[in-house]
Amino acid sequence: MTILAISGSLRKDSFNSKLVALAPSGMKLEIAEIGDLPLFDADQETSGYPAAAQALKDRILAADGIIIATPEYNRSMPGVLKNAIDWVSRPYGTNAFAGKPLLLSGVSSGKIGTAVAQSHLRDVFLYLEARVIGQPELYLGPAKELFDESGAIMNDKTKELLAKALSALASEVGRK
Ligand code: FNR
């Protein structure tokens, strides 16, 4: 099963990029790029659709499922992530997220951080008809206590939660 991983952070040492790159067993993980997308411009939907947006769209269409790890910026999703979602959803009628199993997750500096951002994303993906995993929810933090120096998750409870969420995603993919 091929899973496409999208981080909502462009920061080099991003905790969310670390999280989304954790290789789940039995899944082939591919990492998507969203930092090279231009700002969404509806004039380019039908003429001059950007190659980077098309490439992302093709990878989403080809994947069996999607994992998103997002930071929370000012109690919502980062603009770069919304920009990527908007490109992938257009032109009207070609939304690549429709019917895709999708697992949301997020790491922030606080304990409940990313809950609001993920809630906003759930609304967006409900509209886009992605098959978003309802449980378990992955609101992970504080970020500095999450990973060891090798980038592995330190806490056993968090590891278990992540394994449960990945298994829920795998089941959803299997329901195709
Ligand atoms: C933040 N941060 C943050 N954290 C949070 O829990 N709720 C929030 O609303 C915000 N808002 C916010 C806005 C902006 C512009 C920045 C840059 C940061 C802190 C954020 O959780 C922290 O920087 C994370 O480390 C970002 O994730 P990455 O880049 O490490 O993946």
PDB file of N, CA, C and O and ligand atoms in Angstrom, residues 9 11 13-17 71-75 107-110 113-114, ligand 1:
ATOM      1  N   SER A   9       4.418  21.926   7.276  1.00  0.00           N
ATOM      2  CA  SER A   9       5.478  22.874   7.639  1.00  0.00           C
ATOM      3  C   SER A   9       6.612  22.807   6.635  1.00  0.00           C
ATOM      4  O   SER A   9       7.051  21.718   6.255  1.00  0.00           O
ATOM      5  N   ARG A  11       9.516  24.273   7.400  1.00  0.00           N
ATOM      6  CA  ARG A  11      10.711  24.507   8.221  1.00  0.00           C
ATOM      7  C   ARG A  11      11.658  23.312   8.135  1.00  0.00           C
ATOM      8  O   ARG A  11      11.205  22.164   8.188  1.00  0.00           O
ATOM      9  N   ASP A  13      13.815  21.929  10.198  1.00  0.00           N
ATOM     10  CA  ASP A  13      13.814  20.980  11.315  1.00  0.00           C
ATOM     11  C   ASP A  13      12.406  20.744  11.860  1.00  0.00           C
ATOM     12  O   ASP A  13      12.228  20.460  13.051  1.00  0.00           O
ATOM     13  N   SER A  14      11.434  20.852  10.988  1.00  0.00           N
ATOM     14  CA  SER A  14      10.039  20.732  11.397  1.00  0.00           C
ATOM     15  C   SER A  14       9.726  19.424  12.132  1.00  0.00           C
ATOM     16  O   SER A  14      10.070  18.332  11.669  1.00  0.00           O
ATOM     17  N   PHE A  15       9.035  19.546  13.264  1.00  0.00           N
ATOM     18  CA  PHE A  15       8.581  18.355  13.998  1.00  0.00           C
ATOM     19  C   PHE A  15       7.539  17.600  13.172  1.00  0.00           C
ATOM     20  O   PHE A  15       7.489  16.376  13.188  1.00  0.00           O
ATOM     21  N   ASN A  16       6.710  18.332  12.467  1.00  0.00           N
ATOM     22  CA  ASN A  16       5.660  17.674  11.670  1.00  0.00           C
ATOM     23  C   ASN A  16       6.245  16.905  10.492  1.00  0.00           C
ATOM     24  O   ASN A  16       5.755  15.829  10.148  1.00  0.00           O
ATOM     25  N   SER A  17       7.313  17.445   9.905  1.00  0.00           N
ATOM     26  CA  SER A  17       7.971  16.707   8.814  1.00  0.00           C
ATOM     27  C   SER A  17       8.611  15.435   9.357  1.00  0.00           C
ATOM     28  O   SER A  17       8.617  14.400   8.695  1.00  0.00           O
ATOM     29  N   PRO A  71       1.304  21.619  11.540  1.00  0.00           N
ATOM     30  CA  PRO A  71       1.380  22.530  12.682  1.00  0.00           C
ATOM     31  C   PRO A  71       0.063  23.280  12.800  1.00  0.00           C
ATOM     32  O   PRO A  71      -0.783  23.200  11.898  1.00  0.00           O
ATOM     33  N   GLU A  72      -0.100  23.982  13.915  1.00  0.00           N
ATOM     34  CA  GLU A  72      -1.226  24.907  14.050  1.00  0.00           C
ATOM     35  C   GLU A  72      -0.636  26.298  14.009  1.00  0.00           C
ATOM     36  O   GLU A  72       0.301  26.586  14.762  1.00  0.00           O
ATOM     37  N   TYR A  73      -1.138  27.138  13.115  1.00  0.00           N
ATOM     38  CA  TYR A  73      -0.699  28.528  13.056  1.00  0.00           C
ATOM     39  C   TYR A  73      -1.886  29.399  13.428  1.00  0.00           C
ATOM     40  O   TYR A  73      -2.901  29.400  12.723  1.00  0.00           O
ATOM     41  N   ASN A  74      -1.746  30.121  14.523  1.00  0.00           N
ATOM     42  CA  ASN A  74      -2.801  31.047  14.951  1.00  0.00           C
ATOM     43  C   ASN A  74      -4.169  30.386  14.954  1.00  0.00           C
ATOM     44  O   ASN A  74      -5.138  30.873  14.384  1.00  0.00           O
ATOM     45  N   ARG A  75      -4.171  29.185  15.584  1.00  0.00           N
ATOM     46  CA  ARG A  75      -5.398  28.404  15.776  1.00  0.00           C
ATOM     47  C   ARG A  75      -6.077  27.976  14.472  1.00  0.00           C
ATOM     48  O   ARG A  75      -7.306  27.842  14.404  1.00  0.00           O
ATOM     49  N   VAL A 107       1.791  17.996  15.357  1.00  0.00           N
ATOM     50  CA  VAL A 107       2.649  18.226  16.528  1.00  0.00           C
ATOM     51  C   VAL A 107       2.718  19.718  16.762  1.00  0.00           C
ATOM     52  O   VAL A 107       2.860  20.489  15.806  1.00  0.00           O
ATOM     53  N   SER A 108       2.644  20.121  18.023  1.00  0.00           N
ATOM     54  CA  SER A 108       2.857  21.540  18.304  1.00  0.00           C
ATOM     55  C   SER A 108       3.641  21.693  19.591  1.00  0.00           C
ATOM     56  O   SER A 108       3.915  20.712  20.291  1.00  0.00           O
ATOM     57  N   SER A 109       3.971  22.938  19.877  1.00  0.00           N
ATOM     58  CA  SER A 109       4.767  23.193  21.073  1.00  0.00           C
ATOM     59  C   SER A 109       3.942  23.002  22.342  1.00  0.00           C
ATOM     60  O   SER A 109       4.477  22.718  23.404  1.00  0.00           O
ATOM     61  N   GLY A 110       2.623  23.105  22.226  1.00  0.00           N
ATOM     62  CA  GLY A 110       1.771  22.921  23.399  1.00  0.00           C
ATOM     63  C   GLY A 110       1.150  21.531  23.421  1.00  0.00           C
ATOM     64  O   GLY A 110       1.384  20.735  22.516  1.00  0.00           O
ATOM     65  N   GLY A 113      -2.195  21.629  21.232  1.00  0.00           N
ATOM     66  CA  GLY A 113      -1.945  22.294  19.952  1.00  0.00           C
ATOM     67  C   GLY A 113      -2.255  21.373  18.794  1.00  0.00           C
ATOM     68  O   GLY A 113      -2.108  20.152  18.902  1.00  0.00           O
ATOM     69  N   THR A 114      -2.704  21.947  17.730  1.00  0.00           N
ATOM     70  CA  THR A 114      -3.121  21.352  16.456  1.00  0.00           C
ATOM     71  C   THR A 114      -4.556  20.823  16.491  1.00  0.00           C
ATOM     72  O   THR A 114      -5.082  20.456  15.454  1.00  0.00           O
TER      73      THR A 114
HETATM   74  C1  FNR B   1       2.771  28.839  15.967  1.00  0.00           C
HETATM   75  N1  FNR B   1       2.661  27.876  16.983  1.00  0.00           N
HETATM   76  C2  FNR B   1       1.404  27.540  17.467  1.00  0.00           C
HETATM   77  N2  FNR B   1       1.223  26.432  18.273  1.00  0.00           N
HETATM   78  C3  FNR B   1      -0.034  26.085  18.678  1.00  0.00           C
HETATM   79  O1  FNR B   1      -0.177  25.081  19.376  1.00  0.00           O
HETATM   80  N3  FNR B   1      -1.123  26.825  18.317  1.00  0.00           N
HETATM   81  C4  FNR B   1      -1.033  27.941  17.530  1.00  0.00           C
HETATM   82  O2  FNR B   1      -2.028  28.555  17.201  1.00  0.00           O
HETATM   83  C5  FNR B   1       0.269  28.329  17.091  1.00  0.00           C
HETATM   84  N4  FNR B   1       0.435  29.411  16.279  1.00  0.00           N
HETATM   85  C6  FNR B   1       1.628  29.618  15.631  1.00  0.00           C
HETATM   86  C7  FNR B   1       1.712  30.565  14.606  1.00  0.00           C
HETATM   87  C8  FNR B   1       2.888  30.696  13.878  1.00  0.00           C
HETATM   88  C9  FNR B   1       2.936  31.668  12.716  1.00  0.00           C
HETATM   89  C10 FNR B   1       4.020  29.925  14.207  1.00  0.00           C
HETATM   90  C11 FNR B   1       5.307  30.053  13.403  1.00  0.00           C
HETATM   91  C12 FNR B   1       3.971  29.025  15.234  1.00  0.00           C
HETATM   92  C13 FNR B   1       3.854  27.132  17.438  1.00  0.00           C
HETATM   93  C14 FNR B   1       4.041  25.843  16.651  1.00  0.00           C
HETATM   94  O3  FNR B   1       3.302  24.817  17.284  1.00  0.00           O
HETATM   95  C15 FNR B   1       5.506  25.428  16.615  1.00  0.00           C
HETATM   96  O4  FNR B   1       6.258  26.460  15.999  1.00  0.00           O
HETATM   97  C16 FNR B   1       5.714  24.119  15.880  1.00  0.00           C
HETATM   98  O5  FNR B   1       7.029  23.658  16.118  1.00  0.00           O
HETATM   99  C17 FNR B   1       5.485  24.261  14.379  1.00  0.00           C
HETATM  100  O6  FNR B   1       5.574  23.006  13.747  1.00  0.00           O
HETATM  101  P1  FNR B   1       6.876  22.533  12.929  1.00  0.00           P
HETATM  102  O7  FNR B   1       7.319  23.647  12.039  1.00  0.00           O
HETATM  103  O8  FNR B   1       7.936  22.181  13.962  1.00  0.00           O
HETATM  104  O9  FNR B   1       6.427  21.318  12.193  1.00  0.00           O
END
